[in-house]
Short mmCIF file of C-alpha atoms and ligand atoms in Angstrom, two decimals:
data_model
loop_
_atom_site.label_atom_id
_atom_site.label_comp_id
_atom_site.label_asym_id
_atom_site.label_seq_id
_atom_site.Cartn_x
_atom_site.Cartn_y
_atom_site.Cartn_z
CA MET A 795 0.00 0.00 0.00
CA LYS A 796 1.31 3.44 -0.90
CA PHE A 797 0.57 6.80 0.67
CA THR A 798 0.81 10.03 -1.16
CA ARG A 799 2.04 12.91 0.97
CA LEU A 800 -0.44 15.00 2.82
CA PHE A 801 -1.82 18.26 1.45
CA SER A 802 -0.48 17.76 -1.99
CA ARG A 803 -3.67 19.50 -3.01
CA ALA A 804 -5.29 22.50 -1.37
CA ASN A 805 -8.24 21.36 0.69
CA ILE A 806 -10.69 24.21 0.78
CA GLU A 807 -13.48 21.88 1.92
CA THR A 808 -11.83 21.16 5.27
CA MET A 809 -12.00 24.85 6.15
CA THR A 810 -15.80 24.82 6.30
CA LYS A 811 -16.42 21.50 8.03
CA GLU A 812 -16.98 21.14 11.76
CA ILE A 813 -13.77 20.27 13.58
CA ALA A 814 -13.26 16.98 15.42
CA VAL A 815 -10.29 16.15 17.67
CA SER A 816 -9.25 13.06 19.55
CA GLY A 817 -6.15 11.11 20.51
CA ILE A 818 -4.88 7.89 22.00
CA ARG A 819 -2.06 7.53 24.52
CA PRO A 820 0.96 5.55 23.33
CA THR A 821 0.94 3.28 26.36
CA GLY A 822 0.45 -0.47 26.30
CA LYS A 823 -0.95 -2.24 23.27
CA GLN A 824 -4.00 -1.09 21.31
CA HIS A 825 -7.05 -3.15 22.19
CA ILE A 826 -10.54 -3.42 20.75
CA GLY A 827 -11.78 -0.89 23.35
CA ASN A 828 -9.54 1.71 21.73
CA TYR A 829 -10.74 0.63 18.32
CA PHE A 830 -14.50 0.61 18.93
CA GLY A 831 -14.48 3.52 21.40
CA ALA A 832 -12.18 5.77 19.41
CA THR A 833 -10.39 4.82 16.17
CA ARG A 834 -13.41 3.40 14.36
CA ASN A 835 -15.23 6.69 14.95
CA PHE A 836 -12.23 8.68 13.71
CA VAL A 837 -12.34 6.71 10.46
CA GLN A 838 -16.08 7.24 10.07
CA MET A 839 -15.69 10.96 10.78
CA GLN A 840 -12.88 11.77 8.41
CA ASP A 841 -15.12 12.50 5.42
CA MET A 842 -17.69 14.59 7.24
CA PHE A 843 -15.47 16.50 9.65
CA ASN A 844 -12.22 18.38 9.61
CA GLY A 845 -10.42 15.80 11.72
CA TYR A 846 -7.34 16.23 13.92
CA PHE A 847 -6.26 12.87 15.29
CA PHE A 848 -3.16 12.72 17.40
CA VAL A 849 -0.84 10.49 19.39
CA ALA A 850 -1.20 11.66 23.00
CA ASP A 851 2.45 11.32 23.94
CA TYR A 852 2.53 14.13 26.54
CA HIS A 853 -0.34 12.41 28.34
CA SER A 854 1.58 9.16 28.63
CA LEU A 855 4.46 10.89 30.49
CA THR A 856 2.35 10.75 33.66
CA THR A 857 3.45 7.12 34.06
CA HIS A 858 7.16 7.84 33.37
CA PRO A 859 7.64 5.47 30.41
CA ASP A 860 11.05 4.40 29.13
CA ALA A 861 12.10 6.94 26.43
CA LYS A 862 12.87 4.43 23.67
CA ASP A 863 9.68 2.53 24.39
CA LEU A 864 7.61 5.73 24.23
CA ARG A 865 9.07 6.63 20.84
CA GLU A 866 8.28 3.16 19.46
CA LYS A 867 4.77 3.13 20.88
CA SER A 868 4.07 6.59 19.48
CA LYS A 869 4.94 5.41 15.98
CA ASN A 870 2.85 2.31 16.57
CA ILE A 871 -0.27 4.36 17.35
CA ALA A 872 0.20 6.34 14.13
CA LEU A 873 0.64 3.09 12.24
CA ILE A 874 -2.53 1.68 13.76
CA TYR A 875 -4.43 4.83 12.80
CA LEU A 876 -3.41 4.24 9.19
CA ALA A 877 -4.06 0.50 9.35
CA CYS A 878 -7.57 1.15 10.68
CA GLY A 879 -8.27 3.37 7.69
CA LEU A 880 -7.38 6.97 8.57
CA ASP A 881 -6.33 8.77 5.41
CA PRO A 882 -3.74 11.55 5.80
CA ASN A 883 -5.25 13.30 2.81
CA LYS A 884 -8.50 13.70 4.69
CA CYS A 885 -7.40 14.46 8.25
CA ALA A 886 -4.34 15.60 10.19
CA LEU A 887 -2.41 12.83 11.96
CA TYR A 888 0.18 14.19 14.37
CA LEU A 889 2.07 13.88 17.61
CA GLN A 890 0.74 15.98 20.48
CA SER A 891 4.32 16.91 21.40
CA ASP A 892 4.85 18.29 17.89
CA VAL A 893 2.53 21.19 18.72
CA PRO A 894 4.35 23.51 21.18
CA GLN A 895 1.29 25.77 21.43
CA ILE A 896 -0.42 23.02 23.45
CA PRO A 897 1.77 23.36 26.58
CA GLU A 898 1.39 27.16 26.52
CA LEU A 899 -2.40 27.03 26.34
CA TYR A 900 -2.31 24.27 28.98
CA LEU A 901 -0.54 26.68 31.33
CA ILE A 902 -3.21 29.33 30.74
CA PHE A 903 -6.07 26.86 31.16
CA ASN A 904 -4.65 25.51 34.41
CA MET A 905 -5.90 28.81 35.85
CA MET A 906 -9.47 27.75 34.90
CA ALA A 907 -9.35 24.48 36.86
CA TYR A 908 -9.92 24.19 40.60
CA LEU A 909 -8.18 21.69 42.85
CA GLY A 910 -11.41 20.29 44.31
CA GLU A 911 -12.97 19.37 40.98
CA LEU A 912 -9.72 17.85 39.69
CA GLU A 913 -9.38 15.74 42.83
CA ARG A 914 -12.98 14.53 42.56
CA GLU A 915 -12.55 13.32 38.98
CA ALA A 916 -13.11 9.53 38.74
CA THR A 917 -10.04 8.58 36.65
CA PHE A 918 -7.77 10.59 38.96
CA LYS A 919 -9.16 8.79 42.01
CA GLU A 920 -8.68 5.44 40.26
CA LYS A 921 -5.06 6.30 39.39
CA VAL A 922 -4.38 7.37 42.98
CA ARG A 923 -5.49 3.89 44.04
CA GLU A 924 -3.54 2.16 41.26
CA GLN A 925 -0.25 4.07 41.55
CA PRO A 926 -0.09 5.63 45.04
CA ASN A 927 3.65 6.31 44.67
CA ASN A 928 3.26 8.40 41.55
CA VAL A 929 0.41 10.83 42.10
CA ASN A 930 1.98 13.66 40.12
CA ALA A 931 0.56 17.05 39.13
CA GLY A 932 0.27 15.95 35.49
CA LEU A 933 -2.11 13.22 36.54
CA LEU A 934 -4.22 15.72 38.45
CA THR A 935 -4.40 18.17 35.56
CA TYR A 936 -4.91 15.55 32.86
CA PRO A 937 -8.43 16.90 32.11
CA VAL A 938 -6.94 20.37 31.52
CA LEU A 939 -4.43 19.05 28.99
CA MET A 940 -7.20 17.06 27.33
CA THR A 941 -9.32 20.22 27.15
CA VAL A 942 -6.49 22.07 25.48
CA ASP A 943 -5.93 19.25 22.95
CA ILE A 944 -9.52 19.78 21.88
CA ILE A 945 -10.01 23.51 22.04
CA ILE A 946 -6.69 24.53 20.57
CA GLN A 947 -8.13 23.29 17.26
CA LYS A 948 -11.51 24.93 18.14
CA ALA A 949 -13.13 21.50 17.93
CA LYS A 950 -16.74 20.80 18.73
CA LYS A 951 -16.84 17.01 18.38
CA VAL A 952 -14.70 14.64 20.43
CA PRO A 953 -14.96 10.98 19.43
CA VAL A 954 -14.19 9.02 22.61
CA GLY A 955 -15.32 5.96 24.54
CA LYS A 956 -17.67 6.10 27.51
CA ASP A 957 -14.74 6.22 29.95
CA GLN A 958 -13.82 9.70 28.69
CA GLN A 959 -17.28 11.21 29.03
CA GLN A 960 -16.54 12.87 32.37
CA HIS A 961 -13.37 14.45 30.98
CA VAL A 962 -15.29 15.96 28.09
CA GLU A 963 -17.88 17.31 30.56
CA MET A 964 -15.02 18.97 32.43
CA SER A 965 -13.75 20.45 29.17
CA ARG A 966 -17.15 22.05 28.70
CA ASP A 967 -16.92 23.55 32.21
CA PHE A 968 -13.44 24.98 31.62
CA VAL A 969 -14.47 26.45 28.28
CA ARG A 970 -17.61 28.01 29.75
CA ARG A 971 -15.53 29.43 32.59
CA PHE A 972 -13.01 30.94 30.18
CA ASN A 973 -15.66 32.45 27.94
CA ASN A 974 -17.51 33.90 30.98
CA LEU A 975 -14.40 35.19 32.73
CA TYR A 976 -13.20 37.09 29.69
CA GLY A 977 -16.65 37.99 28.38
CA VAL A 978 -16.07 36.31 25.03
CA ASP A 979 -17.75 33.65 22.97
CA TYR A 980 -14.47 32.36 21.69
CA PHE A 981 -14.29 28.61 22.30
CA PRO A 982 -17.14 26.28 21.27
CA GLU A 983 -18.24 23.88 24.01
CA PRO A 984 -16.94 20.44 22.98
CA GLU A 985 -19.13 17.36 23.11
CA ALA A 986 -18.33 13.65 23.26
CA PHE A 987 -19.30 11.92 20.05
CA SER A 988 -19.95 8.44 18.76
CA PHE A 989 -21.58 7.14 15.61
CA SER A 990 -23.34 4.50 17.68
CA GLN A 991 -26.40 5.50 19.70
CA ALA A 992 -24.44 5.71 22.95
CA LEU A 993 -20.76 6.13 23.72
CA VAL A 994 -19.10 2.73 23.50
CA ASN A 995 -17.89 0.79 26.52
CA VAL A 996 -16.01 -2.38 25.59
CA PRO A 997 -16.00 -4.71 28.61
CA SER A 998 -12.99 -6.51 29.99
CA LEU A 999 -12.95 -10.26 29.19
CA ASP A 1000 -12.92 -11.11 32.92
CA GLY A 1001 -16.25 -9.33 33.32
CA GLU A 1002 -14.72 -6.72 35.66
CA GLY A 1003 -15.23 -3.22 34.30
CA LYS A 1004 -13.90 -1.94 30.98
CA MET A 1005 -11.17 -3.37 28.78
CA SER A 1006 -8.07 -1.40 29.66
CA LYS A 1007 -4.34 -1.25 28.89
CA SER A 1008 -3.62 -1.35 32.60
CA LYS A 1009 -5.37 -4.73 33.04
CA PRO A 1010 -3.81 -8.22 32.54
CA GLU A 1011 -3.24 -9.32 28.93
CA HIS A 1012 -5.76 -12.18 29.05
CA THR A 1013 -8.57 -9.67 29.68
CA CYS A 1014 -7.89 -7.70 26.47
CA ILE A 1015 -8.10 -8.49 22.77
CA TYR A 1016 -5.26 -6.57 21.14
CA LEU A 1017 -5.46 -5.50 17.51
CA GLU A 1018 -2.15 -7.25 16.91
CA ASP A 1019 -3.09 -10.55 18.60
CA GLU A 1020 -2.63 -13.62 16.44
CA ALA A 1021 -5.86 -15.50 15.65
CA ASP A 1022 -5.13 -18.38 18.03
CA VAL A 1023 -4.29 -16.07 20.90
CA MET A 1024 -7.63 -14.31 20.36
CA ARG A 1025 -9.51 -17.60 20.28
CA LYS A 1026 -7.93 -18.74 23.55
CA LYS A 1027 -8.76 -15.47 25.29
CA MET A 1028 -12.37 -15.50 24.09
CA MET A 1029 -12.91 -19.09 25.19
CA ARG A 1030 -11.74 -18.11 28.70
CA MET A 1031 -14.42 -15.43 29.05
CA VAL A 1032 -16.28 -15.77 32.30
CA THR A 1033 -19.89 -17.05 32.04
CA ASP A 1034 -22.37 -18.57 34.50
CA SER A 1035 -24.47 -21.72 34.79
CA GLY A 1036 -27.06 -20.46 32.28
CA PRO A 1037 -30.55 -18.89 32.41
CA LYS A 1038 -32.93 -20.35 35.00
CA GLU A 1039 -36.16 -19.25 33.34
CA PRO A 1040 -37.26 -18.08 29.85
CA ASN A 1041 -36.72 -14.43 28.90
CA ALA A 1042 -34.69 -13.67 32.03
CA ALA A 1043 -32.69 -10.46 32.30
CA LYS A 1044 -29.02 -11.11 31.49
CA PRO A 1045 -26.46 -10.77 34.27
CA LEU A 1046 -23.60 -8.37 33.47
CA ILE A 1047 -21.01 -11.05 32.60
CA ILE A 1048 -23.39 -12.57 30.04
CA GLN A 1049 -24.43 -9.18 28.71
CA ASN A 1050 -20.71 -8.53 28.13
CA VAL A 1051 -20.48 -11.55 25.80
CA PHE A 1052 -23.52 -10.31 23.89
CA ASP A 1053 -22.08 -6.77 23.77
CA LEU A 1054 -18.87 -8.05 22.19
CA MET A 1055 -20.86 -10.13 19.75
CA GLU A 1056 -22.85 -7.07 18.68
CA LEU A 1057 -19.60 -5.34 17.77
CA VAL A 1058 -18.26 -8.00 15.42
CA SER A 1059 -20.95 -10.55 14.49
CA PRO A 1060 -23.74 -10.30 11.92
CA ALA A 1061 -27.15 -9.24 13.35
CA GLU A 1062 -28.63 -12.72 12.63
CA THR A 1063 -25.96 -14.35 14.80
CA VAL A 1064 -26.73 -12.05 17.72
CA GLN A 1065 -30.44 -12.68 17.25
CA TYR A 1066 -29.88 -16.46 17.16
CA TYR A 1067 -28.06 -16.43 20.52
CA ASN A 1068 -30.63 -14.07 22.01
CA GLU A 1069 -33.33 -16.58 21.10
CA LYS A 1070 -31.24 -19.37 22.61
CA TRP A 1071 -30.87 -17.32 25.78
CA ASN A 1072 -34.58 -16.59 25.91
CA ASP A 1073 -35.63 -20.23 25.55
CA CYS A 1074 -32.88 -21.39 27.94
CA SER A 1075 -31.11 -23.58 25.36
CA ILE A 1076 -27.98 -21.44 25.09
CA ARG A 1077 -24.60 -23.19 25.09
CA TYR A 1078 -21.96 -20.67 26.08
CA GLY A 1079 -19.15 -22.78 24.58
CA ASP A 1080 -20.76 -22.56 21.13
CA MET A 1081 -21.46 -18.87 21.53
CA LYS A 1082 -17.89 -18.05 22.54
CA LYS A 1083 -16.52 -20.15 19.67
CA GLN A 1084 -18.70 -18.24 17.23
CA LEU A 1085 -17.73 -14.93 18.80
CA ALA A 1086 -14.03 -15.85 18.59
CA GLU A 1087 -14.34 -16.69 14.87
CA ASP A 1088 -16.23 -13.47 14.14
CA MET A 1089 -13.66 -11.46 16.10
CA VAL A 1090 -10.78 -13.08 14.20
CA THR A 1091 -12.49 -12.41 10.85
CA PHE A 1092 -13.33 -8.82 11.79
CA LEU A 1093 -9.81 -7.94 12.89
CA ALA A 1094 -7.87 -9.87 10.23
CA PRO A 1095 -7.69 -7.00 7.67
CA ILE A 1096 -6.45 -4.55 10.34
CA ARG A 1097 -3.79 -7.01 11.53
CA GLU A 1098 -2.64 -7.57 7.96
CA LYS A 1099 -2.40 -3.83 7.30
CA ILE A 1100 -0.42 -3.26 10.50
CA LYS A 1101 2.12 -5.83 9.30
CA GLU A 1102 2.23 -4.37 5.82
CA LEU A 1103 2.70 -0.77 7.00
CA SER A 1104 5.37 -1.62 9.57
CA ALA A 1105 7.90 -1.68 6.74
CA ASN A 1106 7.07 1.91 5.80
CA GLU A 1107 8.56 3.96 8.63
CA LYS A 1108 9.85 6.79 6.46
CA ILE A 1109 6.46 7.62 4.99
CA LEU A 1110 4.89 7.29 8.44
CA LEU A 1111 7.21 10.00 9.78
CA GLU A 1112 6.45 12.19 6.78
CA ILE A 1113 2.74 11.86 7.39
CA LEU A 1114 3.22 12.83 11.04
CA GLY A 1115 5.39 15.76 9.96
CA ASP A 1116 2.73 17.06 7.60
CA GLY A 1117 -0.04 16.53 10.15
CA GLY A 1118 2.03 18.36 12.78
CA ALA A 1119 2.45 21.34 10.45
CA LYS A 1120 -1.30 21.60 9.95
CA ALA A 1121 -2.03 21.22 13.69
CA ARG A 1122 0.60 23.85 14.56
CA ALA A 1123 -0.74 26.35 12.05
CA ASN A 1124 -4.26 26.07 13.43
CA SER A 1125 -3.04 26.14 17.06
CA ALA A 1126 -0.86 29.19 16.51
CA GLN A 1127 -3.91 31.24 15.51
CA THR A 1128 -5.86 30.08 18.58
CA LEU A 1129 -2.98 30.87 20.91
CA LYS A 1130 -2.50 34.30 19.38
CA ASP A 1131 -6.19 35.06 19.98
CA VAL A 1132 -6.07 33.74 23.55
CA ARG A 1133 -2.99 35.79 24.43
CA GLU A 1134 -4.89 38.83 23.22
CA ILE A 1135 -8.09 37.88 25.12
CA VAL A 1136 -6.34 37.32 28.47
CA GLY A 1137 -4.22 40.46 28.15
CA LEU A 1138 -0.71 39.14 27.69
CA GLN A 1139 1.51 41.96 26.48
CA LYS A 1140 2.57 41.97 22.86
CA VAL A 1141 6.28 42.72 22.51
P1 AMP B 2230 -6.45 5.68 26.10
O1 AMP B 2230 -5.92 4.36 25.73
O2 AMP B 2230 -6.83 5.78 27.54
O3 AMP B 2230 -5.62 6.81 25.61
O4 AMP B 2230 -7.86 5.81 25.35
C1 AMP B 2230 -7.93 6.11 23.99
C2 AMP B 2230 -9.36 6.08 23.53
O5 AMP B 2230 -9.89 4.75 23.63
C3 AMP B 2230 -10.31 6.96 24.35
O6 AMP B 2230 -11.20 7.62 23.46
C4 AMP B 2230 -11.06 6.01 25.21
O7 AMP B 2230 -12.36 6.47 25.52
C5 AMP B 2230 -11.13 4.77 24.32
N1 AMP B 2230 -11.23 3.55 25.12
C6 AMP B 2230 -10.27 3.00 25.91
N2 AMP B 2230 -10.74 1.88 26.50
C7 AMP B 2230 -12.02 1.72 26.07
C8 AMP B 2230 -13.05 0.74 26.32
N3 AMP B 2230 -12.84 -0.31 27.09
N4 AMP B 2230 -14.25 0.90 25.71
C9 AMP B 2230 -14.48 1.97 24.89
N5 AMP B 2230 -13.56 2.92 24.62
C10 AMP B 2230 -12.35 2.80 25.20
#
């Protein structure tokens, strides 16, 4: 597969479309939660919106990653974006750290965020529990940096999974506060976005909460997992002893299996197993086998593309370079306006 370089043609259309921004942290391996919660939406949005999709490398510094590892993982996210179908001729693909205007606006927006609300934020509280020896200021102000990622491009739509909903709500608060404080109507209030009816929440395979990079490997399906690894993980999914009466409500661990099936299986397959559940004849082994096969089939083209593109590092870096230039140009205008609005002296 070949990529032509970005912006080889002027793209007047992108100037008039609504702006969408989102990113993924280059930590751990990309799992199907990242795909269905985020990347799939980015791909669906790229025609309709002026998309800015980035690798959130500053965000990942909160966990103090090894430098070489961070660089590799950052390239890997960009590669996965391309493998999933993002087209650098339609949207900007860039590294967050390639946009120096972001840290400056982050500093200004830290003045809009109060300690109490940051401390009450659910992800922060979870991280405090998970990593009590590394509760750094970056972790606390993560929602401010995320706000800036969005608003520096003046974006309205933020394609994210359900787990990020609270952060986007906070972004709306910070933006409203800024606009009110300075008596301007400068930043649009961003909103979380998904093409599905609700924001997506991909469950962990052990039935405990969401699929997450910080959870054990056997609880996640990674985009790069080989078919047999996927099959093994799916067959280990936790189930129960089966429905006790017809048309019973499904317990969460069973609903999780159905939720995953809805993501990758044809509608008739989901309907078939729903009927089996309702008449109490369901065999979880069969269902998980079917789900595993559908998952393998669904992800095969992405896995193939990842392998194919891995050999193309030079063009990958060029794409990121071009995307960075576009993101910087847009950000520079926003920052110039904000410096003016807040009264920083021009010299
Ligand atoms: P992160 O890996 O935390 O940087 O998340 C990147 C994107 O993936 C965000 O938009 C998240 O909302 C989304 N995401 C991560 N895990 C899940 C999940 N289990 N279900 C749905 N979306 C998810």
